[in-house]
mmCIF file of C-alpha atoms in Angstrom:
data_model
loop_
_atom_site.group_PDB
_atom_site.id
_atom_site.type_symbol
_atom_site.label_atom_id
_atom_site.label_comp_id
_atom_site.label_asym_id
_atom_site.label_seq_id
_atom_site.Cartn_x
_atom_site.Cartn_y
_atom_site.Cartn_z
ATOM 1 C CA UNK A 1 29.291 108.458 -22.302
ATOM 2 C CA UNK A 2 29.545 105.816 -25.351
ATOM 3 C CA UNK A 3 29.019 102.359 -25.166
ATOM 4 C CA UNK A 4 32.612 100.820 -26.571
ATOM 5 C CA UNK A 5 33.907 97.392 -28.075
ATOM 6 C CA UNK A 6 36.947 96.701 -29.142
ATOM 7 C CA UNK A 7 38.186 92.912 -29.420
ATOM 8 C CA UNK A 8 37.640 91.697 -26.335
ATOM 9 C CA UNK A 9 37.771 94.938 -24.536
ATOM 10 C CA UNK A 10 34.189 96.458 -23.601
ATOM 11 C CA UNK A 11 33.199 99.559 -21.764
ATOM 12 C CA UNK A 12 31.016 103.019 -21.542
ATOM 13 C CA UNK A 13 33.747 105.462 -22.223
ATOM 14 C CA UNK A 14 34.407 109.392 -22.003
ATOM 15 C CA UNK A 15 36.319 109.700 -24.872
ATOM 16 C CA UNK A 16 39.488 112.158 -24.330
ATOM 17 C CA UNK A 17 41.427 113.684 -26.465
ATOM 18 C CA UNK A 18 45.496 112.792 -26.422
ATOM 19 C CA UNK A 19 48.124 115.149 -24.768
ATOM 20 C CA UNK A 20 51.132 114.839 -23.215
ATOM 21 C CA UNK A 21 50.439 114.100 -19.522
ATOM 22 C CA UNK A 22 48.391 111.348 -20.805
ATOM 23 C CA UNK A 23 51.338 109.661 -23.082
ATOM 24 C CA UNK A 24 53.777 110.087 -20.742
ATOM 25 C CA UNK A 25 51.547 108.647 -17.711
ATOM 26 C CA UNK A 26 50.138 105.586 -20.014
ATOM 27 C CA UNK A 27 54.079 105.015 -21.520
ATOM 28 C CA UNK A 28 54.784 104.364 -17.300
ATOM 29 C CA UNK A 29 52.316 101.490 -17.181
ATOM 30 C CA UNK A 30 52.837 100.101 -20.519
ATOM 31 C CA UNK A 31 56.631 99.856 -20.308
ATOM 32 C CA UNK A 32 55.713 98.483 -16.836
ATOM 33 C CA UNK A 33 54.297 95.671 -18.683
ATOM 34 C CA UNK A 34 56.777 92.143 -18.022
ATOM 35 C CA UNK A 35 56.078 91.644 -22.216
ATOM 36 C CA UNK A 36 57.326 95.306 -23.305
ATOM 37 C CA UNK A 37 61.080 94.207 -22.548
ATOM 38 C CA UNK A 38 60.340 91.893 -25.603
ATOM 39 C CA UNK A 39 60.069 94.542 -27.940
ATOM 40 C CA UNK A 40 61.205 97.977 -29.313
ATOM 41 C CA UNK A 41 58.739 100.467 -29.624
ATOM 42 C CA UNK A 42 57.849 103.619 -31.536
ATOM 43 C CA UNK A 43 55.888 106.351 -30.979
ATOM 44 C CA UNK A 44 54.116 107.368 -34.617
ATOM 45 C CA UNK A 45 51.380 109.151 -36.543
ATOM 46 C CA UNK A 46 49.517 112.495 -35.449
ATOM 47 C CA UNK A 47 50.210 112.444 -32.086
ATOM 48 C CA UNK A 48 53.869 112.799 -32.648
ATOM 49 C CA UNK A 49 52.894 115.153 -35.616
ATOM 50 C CA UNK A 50 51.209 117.371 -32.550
ATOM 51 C CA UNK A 51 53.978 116.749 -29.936
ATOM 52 C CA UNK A 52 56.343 118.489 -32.971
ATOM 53 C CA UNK A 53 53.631 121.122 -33.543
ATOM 54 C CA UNK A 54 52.948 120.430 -36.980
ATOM 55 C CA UNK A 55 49.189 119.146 -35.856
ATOM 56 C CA UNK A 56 47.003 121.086 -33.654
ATOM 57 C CA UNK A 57 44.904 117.974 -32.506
ATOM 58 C CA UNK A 58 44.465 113.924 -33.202
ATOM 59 C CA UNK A 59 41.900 111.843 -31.757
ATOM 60 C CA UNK A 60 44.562 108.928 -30.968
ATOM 61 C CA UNK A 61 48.023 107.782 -30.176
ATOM 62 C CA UNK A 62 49.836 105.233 -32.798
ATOM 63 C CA UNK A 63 51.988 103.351 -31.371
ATOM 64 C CA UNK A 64 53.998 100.101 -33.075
ATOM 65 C CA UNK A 65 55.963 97.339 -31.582
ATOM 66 C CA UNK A 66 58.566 95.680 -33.605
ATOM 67 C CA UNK A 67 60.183 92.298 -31.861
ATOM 68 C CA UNK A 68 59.326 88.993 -30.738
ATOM 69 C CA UNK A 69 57.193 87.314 -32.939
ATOM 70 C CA UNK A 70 55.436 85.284 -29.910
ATOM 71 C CA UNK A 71 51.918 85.818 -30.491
ATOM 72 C CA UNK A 72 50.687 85.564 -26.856
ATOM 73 C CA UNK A 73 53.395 87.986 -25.859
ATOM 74 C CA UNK A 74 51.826 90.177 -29.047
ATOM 75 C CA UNK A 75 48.268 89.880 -28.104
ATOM 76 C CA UNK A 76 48.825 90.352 -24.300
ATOM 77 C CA UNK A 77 51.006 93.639 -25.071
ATOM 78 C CA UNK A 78 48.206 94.895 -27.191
ATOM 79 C CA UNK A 79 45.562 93.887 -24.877
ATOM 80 C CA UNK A 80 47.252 95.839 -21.881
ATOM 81 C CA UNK A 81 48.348 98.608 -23.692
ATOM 82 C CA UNK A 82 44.623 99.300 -25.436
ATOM 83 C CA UNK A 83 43.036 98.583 -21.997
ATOM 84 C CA UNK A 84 44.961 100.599 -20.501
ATOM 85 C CA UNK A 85 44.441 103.522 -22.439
ATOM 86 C CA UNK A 86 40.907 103.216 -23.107
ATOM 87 C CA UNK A 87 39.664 102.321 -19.366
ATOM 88 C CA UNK A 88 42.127 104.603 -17.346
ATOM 89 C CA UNK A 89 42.837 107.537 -19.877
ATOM 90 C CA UNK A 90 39.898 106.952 -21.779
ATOM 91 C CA UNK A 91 42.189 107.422 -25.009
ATOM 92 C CA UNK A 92 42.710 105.341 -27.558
ATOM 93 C CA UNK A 93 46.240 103.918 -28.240
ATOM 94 C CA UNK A 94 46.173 102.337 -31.347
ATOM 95 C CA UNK A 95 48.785 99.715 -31.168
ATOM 96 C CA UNK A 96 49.709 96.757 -34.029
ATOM 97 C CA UNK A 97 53.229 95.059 -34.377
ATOM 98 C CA UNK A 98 55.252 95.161 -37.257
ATOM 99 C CA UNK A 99 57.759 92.075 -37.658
ATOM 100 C CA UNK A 100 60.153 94.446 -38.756
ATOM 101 C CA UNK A 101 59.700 98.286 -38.965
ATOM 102 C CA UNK A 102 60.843 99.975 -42.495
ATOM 103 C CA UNK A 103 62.987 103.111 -42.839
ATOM 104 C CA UNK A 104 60.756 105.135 -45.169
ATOM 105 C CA UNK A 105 62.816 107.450 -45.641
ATOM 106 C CA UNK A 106 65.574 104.830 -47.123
ATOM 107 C CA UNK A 107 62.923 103.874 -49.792
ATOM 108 C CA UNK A 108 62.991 104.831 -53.655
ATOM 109 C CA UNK A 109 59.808 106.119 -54.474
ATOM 110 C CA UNK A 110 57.001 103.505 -55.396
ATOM 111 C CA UNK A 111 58.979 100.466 -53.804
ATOM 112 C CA UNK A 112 56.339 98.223 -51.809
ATOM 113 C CA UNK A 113 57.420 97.012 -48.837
ATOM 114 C CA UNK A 114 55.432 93.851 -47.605
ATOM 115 C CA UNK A 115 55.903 93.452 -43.417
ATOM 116 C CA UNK A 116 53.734 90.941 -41.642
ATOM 117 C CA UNK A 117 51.793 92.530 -38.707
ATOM 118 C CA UNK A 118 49.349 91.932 -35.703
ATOM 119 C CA UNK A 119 45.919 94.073 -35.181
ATOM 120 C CA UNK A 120 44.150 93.226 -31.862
ATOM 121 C CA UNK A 121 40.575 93.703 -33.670
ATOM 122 C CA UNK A 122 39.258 93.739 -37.419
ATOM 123 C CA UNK A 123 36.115 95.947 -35.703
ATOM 124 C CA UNK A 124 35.578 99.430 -33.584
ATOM 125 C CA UNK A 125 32.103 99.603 -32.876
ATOM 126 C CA UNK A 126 30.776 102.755 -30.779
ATOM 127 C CA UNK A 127 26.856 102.938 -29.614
ATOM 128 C CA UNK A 128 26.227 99.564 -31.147
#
């Protein structure tokens, strides 16, 4: 077991790794959240590198919300969605919002793109 804290989210945790079962189960309760109808959502990073076999494991699930920029409707779909994860899956669903989500592959090389976004934490801090 290790002692976790993340924002405002504490627990002793056996960490898991991600796999299907456990996205598809966890997607169920987060869509069931009233604030996801707010919001479009994407599935990202190496867990959807692993789903399309081109990563054998990660050790967490990206996920980004692009939509409504109501900040309690942010923070409480971040809350839920990391609690979730973390205290019933013991995975880690690494969520932020994007105002807007780019189309990489629509950009010429080198072009910044400057997006505001929403973290739920600035620290991750395992066995103290």
């Amino acid at each position: 077991m290790r002692k976790l804290k993340y924002g405002n989210i504490e627990l002793d945790i056996k960490w898991n790794w991600p796999n299907e079962e456990v996205f598809e189960n966890w997607k169920k309760d987060f869509l069931n959240l009233e604030e996801s109808k707010y919001f479009d959502i994407y599935l990202t990073g190496g867990f959807l590198e692993k789903m399309n076999g081109r990563r054998d494991y990660t050790p967490d699930i990206d996920i980004i919300i692009v939509g409504d920029g109501d900040l309690e409707k942010i923070e409480t779909l971040i809350y839920e969605g990391t609690k979730i994860g973390l205290e019933k899956y013991q995975v880690f669903f690494d969520i932020f919002w994007f105002e807007s989500f780019p189309l990489y592959s629509t950009l010429k090389k080198d072009e910044i793109v400057k997006i505001n976004g929403y973290l739920l934490a600035n620290k991750w801090i395992v066995d103290g």
